mmCIF file of C-alpha atoms and ligand atoms in Angstrom:
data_model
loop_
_atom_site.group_PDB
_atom_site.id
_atom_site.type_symbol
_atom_site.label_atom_id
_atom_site.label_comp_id
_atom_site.label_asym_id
_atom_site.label_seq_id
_atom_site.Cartn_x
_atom_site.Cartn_y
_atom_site.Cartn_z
ATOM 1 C CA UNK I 1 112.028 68.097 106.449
ATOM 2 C CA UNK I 2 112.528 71.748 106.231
ATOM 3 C CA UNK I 3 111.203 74.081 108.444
ATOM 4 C CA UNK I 4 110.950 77.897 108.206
ATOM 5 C CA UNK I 5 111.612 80.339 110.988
ATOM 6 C CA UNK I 6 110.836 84.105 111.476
ATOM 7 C CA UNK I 7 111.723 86.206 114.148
ATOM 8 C CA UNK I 8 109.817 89.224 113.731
ATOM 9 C CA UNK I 9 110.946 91.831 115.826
ATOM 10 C CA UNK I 10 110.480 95.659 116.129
ATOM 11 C CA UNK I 11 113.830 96.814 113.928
ATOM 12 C CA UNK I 12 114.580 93.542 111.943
ATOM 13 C CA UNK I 13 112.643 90.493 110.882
ATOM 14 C CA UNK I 14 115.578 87.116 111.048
ATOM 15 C CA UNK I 15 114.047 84.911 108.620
ATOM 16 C CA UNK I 16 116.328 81.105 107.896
ATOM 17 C CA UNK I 17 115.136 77.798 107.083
ATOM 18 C CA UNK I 18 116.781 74.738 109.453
ATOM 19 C CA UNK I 19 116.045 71.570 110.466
ATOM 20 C CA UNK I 20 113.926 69.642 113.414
ATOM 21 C CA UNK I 21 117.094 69.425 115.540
ATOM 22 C CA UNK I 22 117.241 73.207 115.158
ATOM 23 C CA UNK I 23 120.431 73.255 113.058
ATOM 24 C CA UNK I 24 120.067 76.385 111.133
ATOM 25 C CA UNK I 25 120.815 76.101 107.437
ATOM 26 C CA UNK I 26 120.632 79.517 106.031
ATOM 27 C CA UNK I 27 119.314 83.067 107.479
ATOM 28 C CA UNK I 28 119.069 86.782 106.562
ATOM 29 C CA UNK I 29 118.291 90.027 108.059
ATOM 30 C CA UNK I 30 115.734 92.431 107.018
ATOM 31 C CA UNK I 31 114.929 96.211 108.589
ATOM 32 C CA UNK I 32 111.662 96.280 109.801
ATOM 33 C CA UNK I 33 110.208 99.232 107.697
ATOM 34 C CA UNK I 34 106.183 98.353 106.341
ATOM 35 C CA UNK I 35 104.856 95.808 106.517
ATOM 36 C CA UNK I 36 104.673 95.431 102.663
ATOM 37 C CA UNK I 37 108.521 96.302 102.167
ATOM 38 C CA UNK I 38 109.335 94.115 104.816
ATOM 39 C CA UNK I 39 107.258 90.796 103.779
ATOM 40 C CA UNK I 40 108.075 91.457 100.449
ATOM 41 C CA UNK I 41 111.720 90.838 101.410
ATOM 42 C CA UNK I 42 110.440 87.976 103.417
ATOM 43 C CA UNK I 43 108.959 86.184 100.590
ATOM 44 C CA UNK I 44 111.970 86.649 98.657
ATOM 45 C CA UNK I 45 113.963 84.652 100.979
ATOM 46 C CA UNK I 46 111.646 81.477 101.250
ATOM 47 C CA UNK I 47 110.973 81.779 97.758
ATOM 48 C CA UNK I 48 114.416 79.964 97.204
ATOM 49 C CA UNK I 49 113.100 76.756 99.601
ATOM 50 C CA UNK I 50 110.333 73.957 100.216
ATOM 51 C CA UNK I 51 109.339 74.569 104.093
ATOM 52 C CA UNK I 52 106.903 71.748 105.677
ATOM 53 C CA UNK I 53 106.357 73.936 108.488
ATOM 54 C CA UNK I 54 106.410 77.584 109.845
ATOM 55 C CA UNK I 55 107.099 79.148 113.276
ATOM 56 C CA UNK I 56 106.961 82.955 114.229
ATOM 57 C CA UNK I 57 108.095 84.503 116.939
ATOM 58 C CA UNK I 58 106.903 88.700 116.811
ATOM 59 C CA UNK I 59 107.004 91.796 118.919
ATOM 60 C CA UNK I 60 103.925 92.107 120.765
ATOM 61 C CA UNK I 61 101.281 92.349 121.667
ATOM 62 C CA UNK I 62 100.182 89.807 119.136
ATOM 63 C CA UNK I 63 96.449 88.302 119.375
ATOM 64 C CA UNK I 64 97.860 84.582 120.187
ATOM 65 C CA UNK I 65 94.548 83.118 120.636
ATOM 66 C CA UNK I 66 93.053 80.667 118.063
ATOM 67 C CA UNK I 67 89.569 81.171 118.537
ATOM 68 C CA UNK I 68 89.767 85.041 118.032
ATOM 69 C CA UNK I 69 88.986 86.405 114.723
ATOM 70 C CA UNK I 70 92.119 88.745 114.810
ATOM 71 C CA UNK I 71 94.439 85.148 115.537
ATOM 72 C CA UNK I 72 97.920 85.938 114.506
ATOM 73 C CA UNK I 73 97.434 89.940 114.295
ATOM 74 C CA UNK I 74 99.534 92.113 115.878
ATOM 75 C CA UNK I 75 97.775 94.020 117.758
ATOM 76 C CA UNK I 76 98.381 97.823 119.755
ATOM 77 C CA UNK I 77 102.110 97.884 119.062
ATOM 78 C CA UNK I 78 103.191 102.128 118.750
ATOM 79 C CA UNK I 79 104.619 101.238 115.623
ATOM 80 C CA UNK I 80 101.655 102.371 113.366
ATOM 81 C CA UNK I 81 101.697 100.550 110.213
ATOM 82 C CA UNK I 82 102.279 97.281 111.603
ATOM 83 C CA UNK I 83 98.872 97.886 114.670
ATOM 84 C CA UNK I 84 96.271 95.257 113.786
ATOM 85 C CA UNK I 85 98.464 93.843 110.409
ATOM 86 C CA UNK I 86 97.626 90.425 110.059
ATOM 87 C CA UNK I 87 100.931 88.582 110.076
ATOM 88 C CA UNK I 88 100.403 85.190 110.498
ATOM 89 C CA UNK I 89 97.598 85.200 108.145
ATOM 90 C CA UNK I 90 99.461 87.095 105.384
ATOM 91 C CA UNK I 91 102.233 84.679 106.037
ATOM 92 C CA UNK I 92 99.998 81.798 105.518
ATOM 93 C CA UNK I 93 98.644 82.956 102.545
ATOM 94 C CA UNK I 94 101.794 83.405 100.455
ATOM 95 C CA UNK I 95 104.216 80.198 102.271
ATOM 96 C CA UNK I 96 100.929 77.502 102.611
ATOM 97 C CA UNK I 97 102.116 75.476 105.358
ATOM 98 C CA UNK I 98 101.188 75.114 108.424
ATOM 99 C CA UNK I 99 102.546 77.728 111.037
ATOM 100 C CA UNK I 100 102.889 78.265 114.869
ATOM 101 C CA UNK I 101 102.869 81.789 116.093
ATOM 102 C CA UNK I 102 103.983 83.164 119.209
ATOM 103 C CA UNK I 103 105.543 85.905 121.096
ATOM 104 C CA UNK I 104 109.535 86.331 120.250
ATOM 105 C CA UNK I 105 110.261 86.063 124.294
ATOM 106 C CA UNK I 106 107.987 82.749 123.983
ATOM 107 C CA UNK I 107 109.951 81.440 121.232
ATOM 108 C CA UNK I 108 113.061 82.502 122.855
ATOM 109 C CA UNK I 109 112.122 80.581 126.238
ATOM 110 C CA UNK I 110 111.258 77.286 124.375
ATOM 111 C CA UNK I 111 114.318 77.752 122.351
ATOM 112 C CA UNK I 112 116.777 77.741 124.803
ATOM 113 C CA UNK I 113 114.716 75.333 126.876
ATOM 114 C CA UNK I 114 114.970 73.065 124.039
ATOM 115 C CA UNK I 115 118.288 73.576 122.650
ATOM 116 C CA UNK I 116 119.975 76.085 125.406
ATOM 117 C CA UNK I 117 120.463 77.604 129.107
ATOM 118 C CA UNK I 118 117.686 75.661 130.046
ATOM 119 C CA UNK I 119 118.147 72.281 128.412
ATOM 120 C CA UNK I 120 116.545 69.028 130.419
ATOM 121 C CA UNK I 121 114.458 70.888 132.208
ATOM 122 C CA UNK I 122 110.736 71.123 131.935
ATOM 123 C CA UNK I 123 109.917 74.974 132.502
ATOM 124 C CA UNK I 124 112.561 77.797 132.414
ATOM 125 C CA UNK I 125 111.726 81.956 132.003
ATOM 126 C CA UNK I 126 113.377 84.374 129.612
ATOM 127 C CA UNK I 127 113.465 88.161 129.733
ATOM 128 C CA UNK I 128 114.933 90.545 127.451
ATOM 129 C CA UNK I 129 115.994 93.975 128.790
ATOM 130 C CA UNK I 130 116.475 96.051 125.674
ATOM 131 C CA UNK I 131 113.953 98.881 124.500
ATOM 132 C CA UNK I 132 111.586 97.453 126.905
ATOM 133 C CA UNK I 133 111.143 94.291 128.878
ATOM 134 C CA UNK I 134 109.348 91.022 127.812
ATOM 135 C CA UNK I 135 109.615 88.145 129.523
ATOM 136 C CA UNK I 136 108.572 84.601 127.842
ATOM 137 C CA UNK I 137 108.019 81.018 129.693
ATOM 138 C CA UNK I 138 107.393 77.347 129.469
ATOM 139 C CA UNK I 139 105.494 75.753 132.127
ATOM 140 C CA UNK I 140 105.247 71.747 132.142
ATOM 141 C CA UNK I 141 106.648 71.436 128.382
ATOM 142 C CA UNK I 142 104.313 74.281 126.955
ATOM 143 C CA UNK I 143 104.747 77.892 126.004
ATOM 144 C CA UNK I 144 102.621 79.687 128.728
ATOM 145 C CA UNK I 145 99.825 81.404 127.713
ATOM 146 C CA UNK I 146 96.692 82.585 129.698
ATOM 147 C CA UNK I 147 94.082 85.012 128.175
ATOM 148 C CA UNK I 148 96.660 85.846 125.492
ATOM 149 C CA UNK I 149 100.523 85.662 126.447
ATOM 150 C CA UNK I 150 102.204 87.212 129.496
ATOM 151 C CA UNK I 151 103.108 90.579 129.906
ATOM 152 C CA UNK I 152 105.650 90.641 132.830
ATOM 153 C CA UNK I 153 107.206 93.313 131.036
ATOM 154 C CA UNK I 154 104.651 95.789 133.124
ATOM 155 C CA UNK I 155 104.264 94.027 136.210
ATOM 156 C CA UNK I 156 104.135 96.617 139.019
ATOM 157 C CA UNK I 157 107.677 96.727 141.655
ATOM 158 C CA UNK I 158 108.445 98.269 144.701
ATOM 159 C CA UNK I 159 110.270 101.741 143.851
ATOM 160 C CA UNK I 160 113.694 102.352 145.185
ATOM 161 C CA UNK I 161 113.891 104.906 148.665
ATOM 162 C CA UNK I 162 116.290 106.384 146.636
ATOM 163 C CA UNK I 163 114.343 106.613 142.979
ATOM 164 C CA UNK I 164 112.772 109.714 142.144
ATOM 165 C CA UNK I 165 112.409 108.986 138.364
ATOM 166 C CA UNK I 166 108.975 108.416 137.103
ATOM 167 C CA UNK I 167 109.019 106.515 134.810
ATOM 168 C CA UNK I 168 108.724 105.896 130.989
ATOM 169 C CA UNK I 169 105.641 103.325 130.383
ATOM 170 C CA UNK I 170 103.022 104.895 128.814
ATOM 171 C CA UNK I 171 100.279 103.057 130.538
ATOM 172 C CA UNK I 172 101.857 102.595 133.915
ATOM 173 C CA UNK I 173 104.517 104.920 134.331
ATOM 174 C CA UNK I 174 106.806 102.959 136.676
ATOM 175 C CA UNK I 175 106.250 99.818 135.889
ATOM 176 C CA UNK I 176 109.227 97.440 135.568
ATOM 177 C CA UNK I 177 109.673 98.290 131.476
ATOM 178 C CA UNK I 178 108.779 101.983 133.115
ATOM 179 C CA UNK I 179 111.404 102.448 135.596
ATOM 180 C CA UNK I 180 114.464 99.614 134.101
ATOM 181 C CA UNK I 181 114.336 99.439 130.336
ATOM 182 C CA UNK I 182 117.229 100.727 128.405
ATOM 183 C CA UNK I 183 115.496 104.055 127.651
ATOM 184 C CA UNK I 184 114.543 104.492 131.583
ATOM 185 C CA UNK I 185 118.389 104.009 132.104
ATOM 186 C CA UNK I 186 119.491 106.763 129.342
ATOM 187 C CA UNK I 187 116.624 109.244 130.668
ATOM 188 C CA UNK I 188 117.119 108.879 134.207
ATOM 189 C CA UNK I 189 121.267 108.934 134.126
ATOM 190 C CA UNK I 190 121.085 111.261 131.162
ATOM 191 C CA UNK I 191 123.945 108.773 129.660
ATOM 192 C CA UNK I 192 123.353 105.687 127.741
ATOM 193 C CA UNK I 193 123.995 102.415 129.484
ATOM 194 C CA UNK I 194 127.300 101.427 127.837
ATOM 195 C CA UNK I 195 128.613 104.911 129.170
ATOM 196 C CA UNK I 196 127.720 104.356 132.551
ATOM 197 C CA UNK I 197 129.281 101.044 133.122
ATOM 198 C CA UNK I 198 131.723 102.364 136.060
ATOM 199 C CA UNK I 199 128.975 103.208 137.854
ATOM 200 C CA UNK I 200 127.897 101.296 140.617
ATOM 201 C CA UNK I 201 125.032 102.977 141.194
ATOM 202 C CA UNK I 202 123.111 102.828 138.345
ATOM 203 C CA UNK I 203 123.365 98.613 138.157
ATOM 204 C CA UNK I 204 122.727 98.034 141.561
ATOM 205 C CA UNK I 205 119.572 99.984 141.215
ATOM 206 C CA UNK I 206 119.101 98.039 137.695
ATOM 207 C CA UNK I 207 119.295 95.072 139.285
ATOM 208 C CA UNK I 208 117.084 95.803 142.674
ATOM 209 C CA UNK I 209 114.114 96.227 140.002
ATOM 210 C CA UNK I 210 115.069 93.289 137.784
ATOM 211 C CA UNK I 211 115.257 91.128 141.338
ATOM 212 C CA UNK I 212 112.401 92.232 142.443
ATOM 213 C CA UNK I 213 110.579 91.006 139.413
ATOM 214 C CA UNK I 214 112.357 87.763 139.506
ATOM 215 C CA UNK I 215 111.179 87.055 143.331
ATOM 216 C CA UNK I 216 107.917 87.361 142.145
ATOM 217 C CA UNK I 217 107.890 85.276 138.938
ATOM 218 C CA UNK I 218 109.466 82.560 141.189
ATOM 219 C CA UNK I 219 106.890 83.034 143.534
ATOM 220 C CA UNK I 220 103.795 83.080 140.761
ATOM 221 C CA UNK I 221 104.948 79.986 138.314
ATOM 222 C CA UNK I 222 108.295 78.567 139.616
ATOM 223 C CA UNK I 223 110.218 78.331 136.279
ATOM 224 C CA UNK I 224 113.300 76.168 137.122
ATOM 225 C CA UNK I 225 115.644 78.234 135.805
ATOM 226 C CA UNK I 226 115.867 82.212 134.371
ATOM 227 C CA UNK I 227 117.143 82.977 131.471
ATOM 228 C CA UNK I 228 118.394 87.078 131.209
ATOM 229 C CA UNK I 229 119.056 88.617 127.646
ATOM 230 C CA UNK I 230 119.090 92.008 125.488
ATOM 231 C CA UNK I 231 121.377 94.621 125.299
ATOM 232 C CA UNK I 232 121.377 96.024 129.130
ATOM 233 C CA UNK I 233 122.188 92.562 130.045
ATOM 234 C CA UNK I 234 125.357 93.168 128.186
ATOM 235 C CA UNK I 235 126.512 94.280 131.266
ATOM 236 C CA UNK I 236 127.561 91.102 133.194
ATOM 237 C CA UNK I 237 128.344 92.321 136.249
ATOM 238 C CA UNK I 238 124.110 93.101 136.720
ATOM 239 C CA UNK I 239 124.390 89.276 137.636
ATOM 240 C CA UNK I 240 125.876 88.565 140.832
ATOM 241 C CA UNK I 241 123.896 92.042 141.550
ATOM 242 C CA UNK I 242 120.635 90.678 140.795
ATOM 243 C CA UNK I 243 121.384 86.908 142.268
ATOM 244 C CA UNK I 244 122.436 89.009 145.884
ATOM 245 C CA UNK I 245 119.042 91.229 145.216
ATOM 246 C CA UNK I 246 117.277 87.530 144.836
ATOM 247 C CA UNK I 247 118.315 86.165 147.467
ATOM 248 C CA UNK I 248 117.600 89.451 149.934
ATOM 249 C CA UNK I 249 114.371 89.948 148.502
ATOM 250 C CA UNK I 250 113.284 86.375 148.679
ATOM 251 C CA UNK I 251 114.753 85.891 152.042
ATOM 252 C CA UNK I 252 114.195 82.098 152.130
ATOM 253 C CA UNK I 253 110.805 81.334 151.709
ATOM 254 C CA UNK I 254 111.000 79.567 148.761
ATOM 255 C CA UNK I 255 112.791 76.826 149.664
ATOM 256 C CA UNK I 256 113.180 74.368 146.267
ATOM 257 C CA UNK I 257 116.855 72.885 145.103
ATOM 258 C CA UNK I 258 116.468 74.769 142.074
ATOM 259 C CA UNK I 259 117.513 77.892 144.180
ATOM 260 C CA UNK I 260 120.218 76.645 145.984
ATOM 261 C CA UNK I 261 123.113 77.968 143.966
ATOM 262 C CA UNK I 262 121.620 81.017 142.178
ATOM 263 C CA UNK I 263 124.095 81.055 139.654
ATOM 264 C CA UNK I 264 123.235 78.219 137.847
ATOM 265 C CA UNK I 265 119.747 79.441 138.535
ATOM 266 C CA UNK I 266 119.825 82.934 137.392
ATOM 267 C CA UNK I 267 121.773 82.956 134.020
ATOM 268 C CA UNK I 268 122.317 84.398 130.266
ATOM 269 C CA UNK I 269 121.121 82.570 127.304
ATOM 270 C CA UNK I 270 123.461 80.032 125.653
ATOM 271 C CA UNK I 271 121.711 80.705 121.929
ATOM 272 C CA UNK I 272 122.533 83.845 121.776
ATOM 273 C CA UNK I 273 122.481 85.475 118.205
ATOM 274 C CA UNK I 274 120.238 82.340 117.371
ATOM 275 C CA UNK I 275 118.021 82.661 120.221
ATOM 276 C CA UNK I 276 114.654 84.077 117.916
ATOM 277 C CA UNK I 277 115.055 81.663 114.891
ATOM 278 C CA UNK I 278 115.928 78.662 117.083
ATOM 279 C CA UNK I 279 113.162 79.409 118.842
ATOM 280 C CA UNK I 280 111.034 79.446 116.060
ATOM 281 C CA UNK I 281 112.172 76.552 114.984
ATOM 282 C CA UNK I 282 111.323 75.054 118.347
ATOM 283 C CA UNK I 283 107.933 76.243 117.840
ATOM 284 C CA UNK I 284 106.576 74.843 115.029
ATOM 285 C CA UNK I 285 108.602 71.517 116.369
ATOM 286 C CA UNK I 286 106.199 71.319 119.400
ATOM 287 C CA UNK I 287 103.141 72.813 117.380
ATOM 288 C CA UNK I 288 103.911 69.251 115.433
ATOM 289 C CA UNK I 289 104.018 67.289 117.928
ATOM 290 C CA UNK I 290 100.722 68.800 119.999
ATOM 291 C CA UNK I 291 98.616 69.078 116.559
ATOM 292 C CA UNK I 292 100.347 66.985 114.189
ATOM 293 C CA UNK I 293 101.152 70.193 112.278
HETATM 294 P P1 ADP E 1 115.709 95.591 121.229
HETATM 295 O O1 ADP E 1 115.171 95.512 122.618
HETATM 296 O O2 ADP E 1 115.232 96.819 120.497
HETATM 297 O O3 ADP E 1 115.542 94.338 120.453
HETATM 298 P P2 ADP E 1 118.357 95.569 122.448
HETATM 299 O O4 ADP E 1 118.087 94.324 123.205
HETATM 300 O O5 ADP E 1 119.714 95.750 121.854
HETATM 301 O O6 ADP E 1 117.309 95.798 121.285
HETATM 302 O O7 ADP E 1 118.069 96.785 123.439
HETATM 303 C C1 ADP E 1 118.346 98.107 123.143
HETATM 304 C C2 ADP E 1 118.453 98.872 124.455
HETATM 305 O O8 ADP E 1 119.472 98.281 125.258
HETATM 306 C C3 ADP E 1 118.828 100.334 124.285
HETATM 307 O O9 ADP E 1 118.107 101.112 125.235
HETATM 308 C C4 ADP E 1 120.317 100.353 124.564
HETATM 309 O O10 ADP E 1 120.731 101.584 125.122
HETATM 310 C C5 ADP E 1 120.497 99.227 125.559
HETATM 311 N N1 ADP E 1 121.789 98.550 125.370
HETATM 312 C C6 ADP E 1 122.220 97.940 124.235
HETATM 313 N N2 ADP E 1 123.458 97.441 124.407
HETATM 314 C C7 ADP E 1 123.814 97.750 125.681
HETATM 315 C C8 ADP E 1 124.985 97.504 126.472
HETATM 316 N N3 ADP E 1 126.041 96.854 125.979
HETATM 317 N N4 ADP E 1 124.991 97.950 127.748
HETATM 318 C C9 ADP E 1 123.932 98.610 128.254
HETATM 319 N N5 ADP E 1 122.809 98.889 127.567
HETATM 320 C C10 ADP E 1 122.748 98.470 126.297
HETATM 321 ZN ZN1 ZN E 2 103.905 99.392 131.858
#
C-alpha cells in the first residue's frame, strides 16, 4: 500500500509517495507559482506511481469542513490566484483515490505526534514561526477542528511595556502573527532575524509573546506537549527564553506533570525537513482508520 502525500505550502508544494509506517519512498519540490503550473508539476510526479490513498496538508485558510460546498478550497489566502482554488477537488479529480485534507500545521502536529516530538502521547500542539504563525493540534487522537481549523496564529497577547511597534496583521494589527512573525521582527529591528542573533533584546521580547501564547493554549486545550518550528525558531536560544516566560506567566496554576520539567514540555520538532509529508502521510493513515478510507 502506497500512499501519496502533499504538503502544499505558500512557496513550494513537497509532494512523495511512502508507506503506512510513514517511511518516505521518494519526494520532490515544486515552487508554488499558479495553480495550473504548479499541479501540473504535481501530476507529473504521481503520474510515475499507484497511490491507495491521499493526504494534504495546505496553507490556509482552507474550507476543512465536509458538509460545505467549497470542502477542500482554499479560501482568503493574499496570494490571488490560489483564493477560492479548489485543491482537494482538483486533486481528486486527476489522482482518484480517496484523500484527507487538512491544514499543513494540522498535518505537522499529527505527524510528529505520530512519528515525532510528541510520540506516545495522545494530544501535542505545533506552531510554526516563519512568515506568519500557525499553530496545529491533536486533541484525544484527532486533528482539532472546530467551525473550521484553529487560527492561533491571531490570537490577541498582552503587548510588551516596552513595545511600541504596531504591528503587521492586516486584520488585527498586533496580534501574535502581528507583533512576532518573522516580518514583525525585520520591520520592527529594521534587521532580519539571523542578523540580530547577538541581541538579547529582540528574543527575549520574541519569546515574552510566543509565552504568552503558549500559557494560554495550555490553559484553553492542554496539549501534553508543544512542539516549536519555522525559521525564527532557528534560533535555539528563544527556548529556555520562552520555557522561563512560561513558567512566569503561568505562575503555577496549572498544576499537571506534563509541566513539571518544561523542557521536555516545550520543544522543537524531531521530523524536521519531513515534518509536512510525514504528516500527510499521517493523515490519510488516520482518515483510514476513522472512515475506512
Ligand atoms: P515559511 O513560513 O514561509 O514557510 P520559514 O519558516 O522559513 O518559511 O519562515 C520565514 C521567516 O522566518 C522569514 O521572516 C525569515 O526572516 C525568518 N527566518 C528564517 N530563518 C531564520 C533564522 N535562522 N533565524 C531567524 N529568523 C529566520
Ligand atoms: Zn491577526
Amino acid at each position: 500500500m502506497l500512499i501519496g502525500a502533499i504538503e502544499a505550502g505558500g512557496t513550494k508544494f513537497v509532494c512523495g509517495v511512502g508507506s503506512r509506517e510513514g517511511e518516505i519512498i521518494e519526494h520532490c519540490s515544486i515552487p508554488t507559482s499558479t495553480p495550473e503550473e504548479t499541479l501540473e508539476q504535481v501530476f507529473a510526479f504521481f503520474s510515475k506511481f499507484t497511490i491507495n490513498a491521499l493526504g494534504v496538508g495546505t496553507f490556509g485558510p482552507a474550507d476543512l469542513n465536509p458538509a460545505s460546498a467549497s470542502y477542500g478550497n482554499i479560501t482568503t489566502t493574499p496570494k490571488v490566484k490560489w483564493a477560492g482554488f479548489p485543491l482537494l477537488s482538483t486533486l481528486q479529480k486527476e489522482l482518484n483515490v480517496p484523500a484527507a485534507f487538512d491544514t499543513d500545521v494540522n498535518a505537522a502536529a499529527l505527524g510528529e505526534l505520530t512519528w515525532g516530538a510528541a510520540r506516545g502521547l495522545d494530544s501535542c500542539m505545533y506552531m510554526t514561526v516563519g512568515t506568519g504563525i500557525g499553530v496545529g493540534a491533536v486533541v484525544d487522537g484527532k486533528v482539532l477542528h472546530g467551525m473550521n481549523h484553529p487560527e492561533m496564529g491571531h490570537i490577541l497577547v498582552r503587548r510588551h511595556p516596552s513595545d511600541s511597534f504596531q504591528g503587521l496583521c492586516p486584520y488585527h494589527g498586533d496580534c501574535l502573527e502581528g507583533l512576532a512573525a518573522g516580518p514583525a521582527i525585520e520591520k520592527r529591528w529594521g534587521k532580519k532575524g539571523t542578523e540580530l542573533v547577538d541581541r538579547l533584546e529582540v528574543w527575549e521580547l520574541e519569546a515574552d509573546y510566543i509565552a504568552q501564547a503558549l500559557v494560554n493554549y495550555a490553559l484553553i486545550f492542554g496539549p501534553k506537549r508543544m512542539i516549536l518550528g519555522g525559521g525564527v525558531m532557528k534560533q535555539q536560544q528563544l527556548f529556555p527564553l520562552i520555557r522561563e516566560k512560561f513558567k512566569i506567566y503561568m505562575n503555577g496554576y496549572l498544576q499537571n506533570s506534563f509541566l513539571d520539567d518544561l523542557e521536555t514540555y516545550i520543544v522543537p520538532p524531531a521530523l524536521n525537513d519531513f515534518a509536512g509529508l510525514k504528516g500527510s502521510i499521517a493523515l490519510a493513515v488516520l482518515a483510514s482508520k476513522v472512515h475506512s478510507l
